[in-house]
Coordinates of C-alpha atoms in Angstrom, one line a residue:
X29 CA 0.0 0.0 0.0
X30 CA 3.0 2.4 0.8
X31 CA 4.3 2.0 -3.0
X32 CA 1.1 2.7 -4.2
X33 CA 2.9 5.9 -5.9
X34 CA 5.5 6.3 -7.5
X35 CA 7.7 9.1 -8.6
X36 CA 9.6 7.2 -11.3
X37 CA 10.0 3.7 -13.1
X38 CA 12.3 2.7 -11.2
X39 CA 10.7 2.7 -8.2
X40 CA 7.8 0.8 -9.9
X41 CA 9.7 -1.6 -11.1
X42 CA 11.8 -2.4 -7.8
X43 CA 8.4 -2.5 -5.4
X44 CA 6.8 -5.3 -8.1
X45 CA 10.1 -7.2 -8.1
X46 CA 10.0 -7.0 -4.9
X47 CA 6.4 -8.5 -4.9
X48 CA 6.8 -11.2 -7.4
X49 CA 9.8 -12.3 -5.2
X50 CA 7.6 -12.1 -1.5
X51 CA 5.6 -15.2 -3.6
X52 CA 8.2 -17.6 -3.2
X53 CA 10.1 -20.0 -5.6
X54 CA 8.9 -20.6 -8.6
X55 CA 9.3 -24.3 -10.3
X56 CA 9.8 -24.1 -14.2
X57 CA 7.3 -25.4 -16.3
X58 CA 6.7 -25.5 -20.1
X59 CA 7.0 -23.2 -22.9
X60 CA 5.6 -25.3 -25.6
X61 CA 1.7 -24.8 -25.9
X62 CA -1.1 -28.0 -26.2
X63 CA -3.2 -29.1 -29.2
X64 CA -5.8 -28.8 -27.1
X65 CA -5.7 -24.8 -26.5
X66 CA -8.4 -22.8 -27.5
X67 CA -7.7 -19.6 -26.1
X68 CA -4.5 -18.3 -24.6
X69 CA -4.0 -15.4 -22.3
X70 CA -2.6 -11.8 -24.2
X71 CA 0.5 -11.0 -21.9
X72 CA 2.1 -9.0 -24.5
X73 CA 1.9 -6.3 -22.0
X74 CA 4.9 -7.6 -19.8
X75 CA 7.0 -6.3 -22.8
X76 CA 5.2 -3.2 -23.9
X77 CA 4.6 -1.7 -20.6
X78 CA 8.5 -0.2 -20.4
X79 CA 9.4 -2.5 -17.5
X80 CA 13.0 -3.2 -16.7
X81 CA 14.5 -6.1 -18.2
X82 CA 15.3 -7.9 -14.7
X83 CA 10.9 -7.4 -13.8
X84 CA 10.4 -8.7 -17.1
X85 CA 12.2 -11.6 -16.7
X86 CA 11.0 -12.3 -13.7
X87 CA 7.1 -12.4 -14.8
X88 CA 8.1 -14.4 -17.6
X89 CA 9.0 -17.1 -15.3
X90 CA 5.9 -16.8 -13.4
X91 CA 3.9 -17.4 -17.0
X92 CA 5.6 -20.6 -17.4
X93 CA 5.8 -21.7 -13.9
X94 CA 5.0 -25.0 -13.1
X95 CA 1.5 -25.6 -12.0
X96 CA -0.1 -27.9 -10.8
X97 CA -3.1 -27.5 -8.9
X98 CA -5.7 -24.6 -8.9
X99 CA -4.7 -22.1 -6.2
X100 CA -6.7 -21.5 -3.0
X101 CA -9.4 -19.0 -4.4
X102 CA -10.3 -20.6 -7.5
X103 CA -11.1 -24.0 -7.8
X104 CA -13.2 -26.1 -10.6
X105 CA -16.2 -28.0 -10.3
X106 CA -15.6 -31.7 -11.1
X107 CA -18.9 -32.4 -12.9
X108 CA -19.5 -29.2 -15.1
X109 CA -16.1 -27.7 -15.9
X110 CA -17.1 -24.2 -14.0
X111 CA -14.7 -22.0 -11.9
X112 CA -15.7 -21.8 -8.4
X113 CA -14.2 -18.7 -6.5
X114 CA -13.9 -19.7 -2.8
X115 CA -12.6 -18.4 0.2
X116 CA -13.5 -15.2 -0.1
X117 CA -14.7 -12.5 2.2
X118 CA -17.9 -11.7 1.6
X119 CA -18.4 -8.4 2.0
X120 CA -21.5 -6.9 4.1
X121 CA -23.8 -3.6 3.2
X122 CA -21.9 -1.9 6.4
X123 CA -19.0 -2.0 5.2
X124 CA -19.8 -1.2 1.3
X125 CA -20.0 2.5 2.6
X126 CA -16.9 2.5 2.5
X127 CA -15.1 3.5 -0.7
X128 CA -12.1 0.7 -1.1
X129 CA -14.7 -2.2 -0.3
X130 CA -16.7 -1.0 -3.1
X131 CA -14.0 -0.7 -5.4
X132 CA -12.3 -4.5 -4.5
X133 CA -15.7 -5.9 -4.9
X134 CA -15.8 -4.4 -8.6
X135 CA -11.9 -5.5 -9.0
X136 CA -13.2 -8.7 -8.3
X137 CA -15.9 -8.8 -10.6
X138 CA -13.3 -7.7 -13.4
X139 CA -10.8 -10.2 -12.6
X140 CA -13.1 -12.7 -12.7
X141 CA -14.5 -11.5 -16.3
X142 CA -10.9 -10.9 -17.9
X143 CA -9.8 -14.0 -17.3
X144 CA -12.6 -16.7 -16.7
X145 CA -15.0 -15.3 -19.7
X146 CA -13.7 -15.9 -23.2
X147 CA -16.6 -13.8 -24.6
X148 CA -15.2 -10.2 -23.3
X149 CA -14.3 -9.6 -26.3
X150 CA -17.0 -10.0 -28.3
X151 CA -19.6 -7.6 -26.2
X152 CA -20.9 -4.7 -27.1
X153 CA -19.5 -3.0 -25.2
X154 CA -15.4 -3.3 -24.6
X155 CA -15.2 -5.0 -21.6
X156 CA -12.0 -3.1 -21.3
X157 CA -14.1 0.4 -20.9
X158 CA -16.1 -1.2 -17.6
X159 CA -13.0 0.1 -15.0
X160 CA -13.3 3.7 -16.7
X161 CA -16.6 3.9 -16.5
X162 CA -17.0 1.9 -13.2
X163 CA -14.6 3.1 -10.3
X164 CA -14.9 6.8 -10.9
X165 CA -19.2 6.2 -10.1
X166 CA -18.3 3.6 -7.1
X167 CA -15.7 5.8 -6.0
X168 CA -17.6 8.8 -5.2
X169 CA -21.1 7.6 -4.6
X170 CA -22.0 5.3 -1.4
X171 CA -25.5 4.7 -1.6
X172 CA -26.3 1.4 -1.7
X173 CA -29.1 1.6 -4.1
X174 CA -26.7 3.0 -6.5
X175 CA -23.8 0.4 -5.8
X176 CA -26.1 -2.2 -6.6
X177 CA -27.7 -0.9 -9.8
X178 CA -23.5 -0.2 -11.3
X179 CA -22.6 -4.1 -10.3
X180 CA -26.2 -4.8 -12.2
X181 CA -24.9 -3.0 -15.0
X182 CA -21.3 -4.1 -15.0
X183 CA -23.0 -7.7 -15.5
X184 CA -25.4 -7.2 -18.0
X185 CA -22.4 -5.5 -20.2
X186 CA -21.3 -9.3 -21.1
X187 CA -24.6 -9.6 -23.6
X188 CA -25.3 -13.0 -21.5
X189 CA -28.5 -14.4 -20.7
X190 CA -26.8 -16.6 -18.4
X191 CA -25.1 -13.8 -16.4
X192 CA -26.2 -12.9 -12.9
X193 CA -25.9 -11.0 -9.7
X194 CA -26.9 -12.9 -6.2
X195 CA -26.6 -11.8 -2.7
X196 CA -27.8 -8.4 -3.5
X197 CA -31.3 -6.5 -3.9
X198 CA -33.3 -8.1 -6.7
X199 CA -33.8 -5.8 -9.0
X200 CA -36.9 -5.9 -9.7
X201 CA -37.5 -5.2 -6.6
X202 CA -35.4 -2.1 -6.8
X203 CA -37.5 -0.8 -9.9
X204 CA -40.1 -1.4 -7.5
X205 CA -42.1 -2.6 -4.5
X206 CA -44.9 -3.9 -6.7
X207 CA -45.6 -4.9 -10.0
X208 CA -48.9 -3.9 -12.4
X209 CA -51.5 -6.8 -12.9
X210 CA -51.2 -7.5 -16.1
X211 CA -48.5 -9.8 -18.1
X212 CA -47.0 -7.9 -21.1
X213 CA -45.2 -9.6 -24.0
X214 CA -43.2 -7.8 -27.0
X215 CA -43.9 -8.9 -30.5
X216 CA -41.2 -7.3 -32.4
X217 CA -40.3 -4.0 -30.6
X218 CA -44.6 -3.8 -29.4
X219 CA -45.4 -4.4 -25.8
X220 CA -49.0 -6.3 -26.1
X221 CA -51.3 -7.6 -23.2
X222 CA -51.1 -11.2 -23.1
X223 CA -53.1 -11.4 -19.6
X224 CA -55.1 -9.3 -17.2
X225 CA -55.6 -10.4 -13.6
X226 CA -58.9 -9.5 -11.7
X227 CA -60.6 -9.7 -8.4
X228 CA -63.6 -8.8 -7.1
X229 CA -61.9 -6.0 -5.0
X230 CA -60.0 -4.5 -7.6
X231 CA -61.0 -3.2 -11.3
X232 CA -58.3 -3.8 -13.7
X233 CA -59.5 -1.9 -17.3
X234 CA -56.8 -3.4 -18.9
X235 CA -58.0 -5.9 -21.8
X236 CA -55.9 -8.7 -23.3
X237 CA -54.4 -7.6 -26.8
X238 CA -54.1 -4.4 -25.6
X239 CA -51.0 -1.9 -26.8
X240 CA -48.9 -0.8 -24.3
X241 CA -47.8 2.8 -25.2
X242 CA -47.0 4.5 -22.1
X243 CA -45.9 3.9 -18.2
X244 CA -46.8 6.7 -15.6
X245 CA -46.4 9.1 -18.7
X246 CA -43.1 6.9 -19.6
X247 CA -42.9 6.0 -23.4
X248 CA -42.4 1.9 -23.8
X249 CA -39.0 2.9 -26.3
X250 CA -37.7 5.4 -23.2
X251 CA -38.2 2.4 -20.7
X252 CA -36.5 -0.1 -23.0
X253 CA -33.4 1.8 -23.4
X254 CA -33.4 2.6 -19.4
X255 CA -33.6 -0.7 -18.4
X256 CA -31.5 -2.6 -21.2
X257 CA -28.7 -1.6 -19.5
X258 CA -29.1 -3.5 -16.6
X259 CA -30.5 -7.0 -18.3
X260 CA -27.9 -9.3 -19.3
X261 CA -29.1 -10.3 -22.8
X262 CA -27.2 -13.0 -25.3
X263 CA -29.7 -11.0 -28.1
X264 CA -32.7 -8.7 -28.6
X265 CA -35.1 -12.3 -28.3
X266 CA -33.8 -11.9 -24.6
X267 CA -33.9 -8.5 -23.7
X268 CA -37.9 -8.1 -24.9
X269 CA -38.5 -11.2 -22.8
X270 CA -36.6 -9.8 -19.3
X271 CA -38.0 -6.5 -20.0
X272 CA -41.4 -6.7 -18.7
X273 CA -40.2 -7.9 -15.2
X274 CA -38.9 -4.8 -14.7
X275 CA -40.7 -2.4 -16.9
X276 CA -44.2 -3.9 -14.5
X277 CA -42.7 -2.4 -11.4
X278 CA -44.0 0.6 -9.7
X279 CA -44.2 1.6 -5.9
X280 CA -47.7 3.0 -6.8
X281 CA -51.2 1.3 -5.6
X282 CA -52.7 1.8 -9.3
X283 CA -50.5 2.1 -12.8
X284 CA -51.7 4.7 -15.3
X285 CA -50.8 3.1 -18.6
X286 CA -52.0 4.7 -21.3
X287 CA -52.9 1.6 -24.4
X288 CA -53.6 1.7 -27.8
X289 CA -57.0 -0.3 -28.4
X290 CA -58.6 -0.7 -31.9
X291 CA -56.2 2.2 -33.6
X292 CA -57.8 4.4 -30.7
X293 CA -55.3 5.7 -27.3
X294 CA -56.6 5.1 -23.7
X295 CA -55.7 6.2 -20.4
X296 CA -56.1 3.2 -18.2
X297 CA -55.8 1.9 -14.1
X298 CA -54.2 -1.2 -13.6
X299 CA -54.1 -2.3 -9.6
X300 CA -51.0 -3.0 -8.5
X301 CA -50.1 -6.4 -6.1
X302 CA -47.0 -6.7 -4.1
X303 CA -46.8 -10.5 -5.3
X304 CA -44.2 -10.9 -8.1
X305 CA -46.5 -13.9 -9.3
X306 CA -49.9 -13.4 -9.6
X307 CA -51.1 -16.4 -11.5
X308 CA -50.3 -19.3 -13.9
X309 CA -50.3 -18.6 -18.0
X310 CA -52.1 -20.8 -19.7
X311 CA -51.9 -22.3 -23.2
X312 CA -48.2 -22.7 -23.5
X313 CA -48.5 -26.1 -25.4
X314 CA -50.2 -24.3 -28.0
X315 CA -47.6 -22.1 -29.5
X316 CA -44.8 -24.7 -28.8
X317 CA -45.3 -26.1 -32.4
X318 CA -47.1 -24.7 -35.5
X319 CA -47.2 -24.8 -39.5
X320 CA -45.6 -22.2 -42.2
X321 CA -47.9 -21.6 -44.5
X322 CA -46.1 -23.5 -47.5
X323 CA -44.0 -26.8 -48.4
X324 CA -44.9 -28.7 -45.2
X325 CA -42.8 -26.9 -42.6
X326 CA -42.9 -27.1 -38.9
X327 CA -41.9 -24.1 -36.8
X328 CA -40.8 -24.9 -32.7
X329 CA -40.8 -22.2 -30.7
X330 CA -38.3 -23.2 -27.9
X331 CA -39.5 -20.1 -25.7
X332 CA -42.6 -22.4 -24.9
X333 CA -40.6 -26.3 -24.7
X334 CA -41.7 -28.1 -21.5
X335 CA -40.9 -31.8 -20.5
X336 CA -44.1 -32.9 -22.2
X337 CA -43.9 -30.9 -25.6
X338 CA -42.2 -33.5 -27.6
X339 CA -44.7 -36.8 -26.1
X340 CA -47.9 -34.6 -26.7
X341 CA -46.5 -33.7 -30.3
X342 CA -44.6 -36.5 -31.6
X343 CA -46.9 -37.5 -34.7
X344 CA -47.3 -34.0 -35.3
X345 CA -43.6 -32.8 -35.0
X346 CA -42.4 -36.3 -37.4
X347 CA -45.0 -35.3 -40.1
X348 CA -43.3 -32.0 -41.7
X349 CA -40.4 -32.2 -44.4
X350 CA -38.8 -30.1 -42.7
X351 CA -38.3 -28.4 -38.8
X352 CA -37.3 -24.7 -38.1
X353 CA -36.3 -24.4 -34.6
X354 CA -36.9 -21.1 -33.0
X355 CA -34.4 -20.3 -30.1
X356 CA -34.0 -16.8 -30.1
X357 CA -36.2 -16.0 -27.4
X358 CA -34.3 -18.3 -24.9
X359 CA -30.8 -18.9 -23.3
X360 CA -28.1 -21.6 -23.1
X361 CA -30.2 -24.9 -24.2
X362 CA -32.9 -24.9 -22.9
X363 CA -34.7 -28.2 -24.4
X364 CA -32.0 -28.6 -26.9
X365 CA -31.2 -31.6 -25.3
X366 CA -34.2 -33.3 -25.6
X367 CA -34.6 -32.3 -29.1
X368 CA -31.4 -34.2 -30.1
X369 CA -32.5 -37.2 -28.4
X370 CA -36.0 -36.9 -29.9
X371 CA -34.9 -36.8 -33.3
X372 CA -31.7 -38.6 -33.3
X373 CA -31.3 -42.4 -33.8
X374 CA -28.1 -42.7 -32.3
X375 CA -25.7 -40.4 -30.5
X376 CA -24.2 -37.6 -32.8
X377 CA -21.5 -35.2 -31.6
X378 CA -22.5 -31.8 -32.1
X379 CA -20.2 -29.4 -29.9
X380 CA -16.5 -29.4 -28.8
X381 CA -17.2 -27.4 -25.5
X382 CA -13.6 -25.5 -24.3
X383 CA -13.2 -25.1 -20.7
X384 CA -11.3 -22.6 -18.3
X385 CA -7.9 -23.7 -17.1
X386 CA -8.2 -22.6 -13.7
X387 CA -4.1 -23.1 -13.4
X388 CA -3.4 -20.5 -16.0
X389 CA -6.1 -18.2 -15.7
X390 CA -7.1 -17.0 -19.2
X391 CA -6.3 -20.0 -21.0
X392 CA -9.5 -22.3 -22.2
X393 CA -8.8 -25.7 -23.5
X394 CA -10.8 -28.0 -25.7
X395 CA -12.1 -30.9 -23.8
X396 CA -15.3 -31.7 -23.5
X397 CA -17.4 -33.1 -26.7
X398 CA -20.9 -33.2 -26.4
X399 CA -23.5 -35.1 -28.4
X400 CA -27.1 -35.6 -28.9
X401 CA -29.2 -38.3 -29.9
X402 CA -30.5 -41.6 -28.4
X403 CA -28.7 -43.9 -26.2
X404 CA -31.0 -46.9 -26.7

């Protein structure tokens, strides 16, 4: 902490010698790379960086040092490949008024995203940019509302529908206490009505099929490019489907939502619950599979798979010439799976799945093949 400053070079460079030499000895390992690598970590900055040649040597060595067990804090889970980060502090709200907490717990996050997520740098935006735009915010601002909303957004800046923040506020629940009584999906870039819940207590003039235009006096369009930034979306298919979680929330007892209904604009009340689940959709089955209108081709919407779809639509699914399968409105693969085993006679390899080396963090090998089809 003392050589946190330096007045020149030199000084820099003795205090990280100095560092790299507190770790202890350090056994030689290989140069030579494996047939296996997929991805290997961009150190050219221990040459560019205007070190000394004795510093430089020095980290060279660790590059190629001899490894061979994952270190303390970051450990792999034997069944699906992951990196598990363990034995850490957590760190509680107290403490998170606190400047340097707030800033290690984004230096964390960053750490584990440069060299544990191959996709960095293929996201919108550079993953580089997050530090700059990151720990001047945390630096200066310690409410905890806001803390949480920046981590929330440093997450959803890796366009992955996978991503995720626990241990915090949900954040829903940070858009709001309570959520409107209706269920709102987009069709294209249109936020429709798809279901309206009523009791005999509460009027709800919302209808089914119903245009959403406006929010408290808040444009849909203004509300989608506030909240995108804060959803974690591999595409646009995502984001419209985690937008209405939060776009529903209000701390209000009644939503003013003004609709489009038959060409015509309405001003409606919509009650307000503070259950995040109000009911069960029906009529999911429904949409899972249905016809194009020419040549005999099926279209599955994956958005709407459940563990029955394929049984209850067998005869129906093996009947087209052809199948278009529609995933971009879910993540990862979801029902995929189940799919390959449906349609596949025998087991077919598919994927050649890389996988973190948790030993050299930033290198991802090729490991794991997967394949779909049945086993029988």
């Amino acid at each position: 902490r003392e050589s946190a400053t330096w007045q020149h070079t030199d000084q820099r460079d003795a205090a990280l010698l100095s560092l790299v030499n507190s770790l202890g000895e350090i056994d030689n390992g290989s140069k030579n790379s494996s047939q296996s690598d997929f991805l290997q970590p961009d150190l050219r900055w221990i040459d560019t960086s205007g070190l000394n040649p004795q510093l430089i040597s020095v980290l060279r060595r660790v590059q190629y040092a001899e490894r061979s067990e994952c270190s303390r804090f970051v450990k792999r889970d034997n069944f699906t490949s992951a990196i598990l980060f363990t034995n850490e502090m957590n760190y509680p709200n107290e403490v998170l008024s606190d400047a340097g907490y707030r800033l290690l717990t984004l230096f964390r996050l960053w750490n584990a995203v440069h060299y544990f997520f191959p996709y960095r740098t293929l996201t919108t935006i550079h993953w580089d940019s997050s530090l700059t735009t990151f720990i001047p915010r945390l630096a200066e601002d310690d409410n905890i509302r806001n803390f949480e909303l920046s981590i929330y957004e440093c997450i959803a800046r890796l366009d992955d529908s996978h991503a995720g923040v626990s241990g915090y506020s949900s954040l829903p629940h940070i858009m709001g206490a309570r959520r409107l009584a209706i269920d709102v999906e987009f069709f294209d870039t249109t936020a429709i009505v798809t279901n309206v819940y009523r009791s005999p207590d509460l009027e709800n003039e919302a209808h089914v099929g119903d245009e959403i235009v406006s929010i408290h006096s808040e444009p849909v369009s203004r509300l989608v490019r506030h909240l995108r930034r804060f959803v974690p979306a591999s595409h646009d298919g995502c984001l419209y489907r985690d937008i209405p979680t939060l776009m529903l929330r209000t701390d209000s007892a009644v939503g003013v939502v003004t609709v489009r209904r038959n060409g015509r604009l309405h001003s409606v009340r919509i009650p307000t619950s503070q259950h995040d689940v109000l009911g069960t959709a029906h009529g999911e089955y429904r949409r899972f599979v249905s016809a194009a209108n020419q040549q005999n081709i099926g279209i599955i919407n994956m958005e709407h798979f459940h563990t029955d779809s394929l049984r209850m639509y067998a005869q129906r699914l093996r009947s087209f010439s052809a199948l278009v399968v529609d995933v971009r409105r879910t993540a990862g693969n979801h029902g995929l799976v189940e799919l390959g085993e449906f349609f596949l006679p025998w087991p077919t390899k598919v994927a050649l799945f890389s996988t973190p080396d948790c030993t050299t963090p930033g290198r991802f090998v090729n490991e794991r093949e997967h394949s779909f089809g049945s086993r029988s």
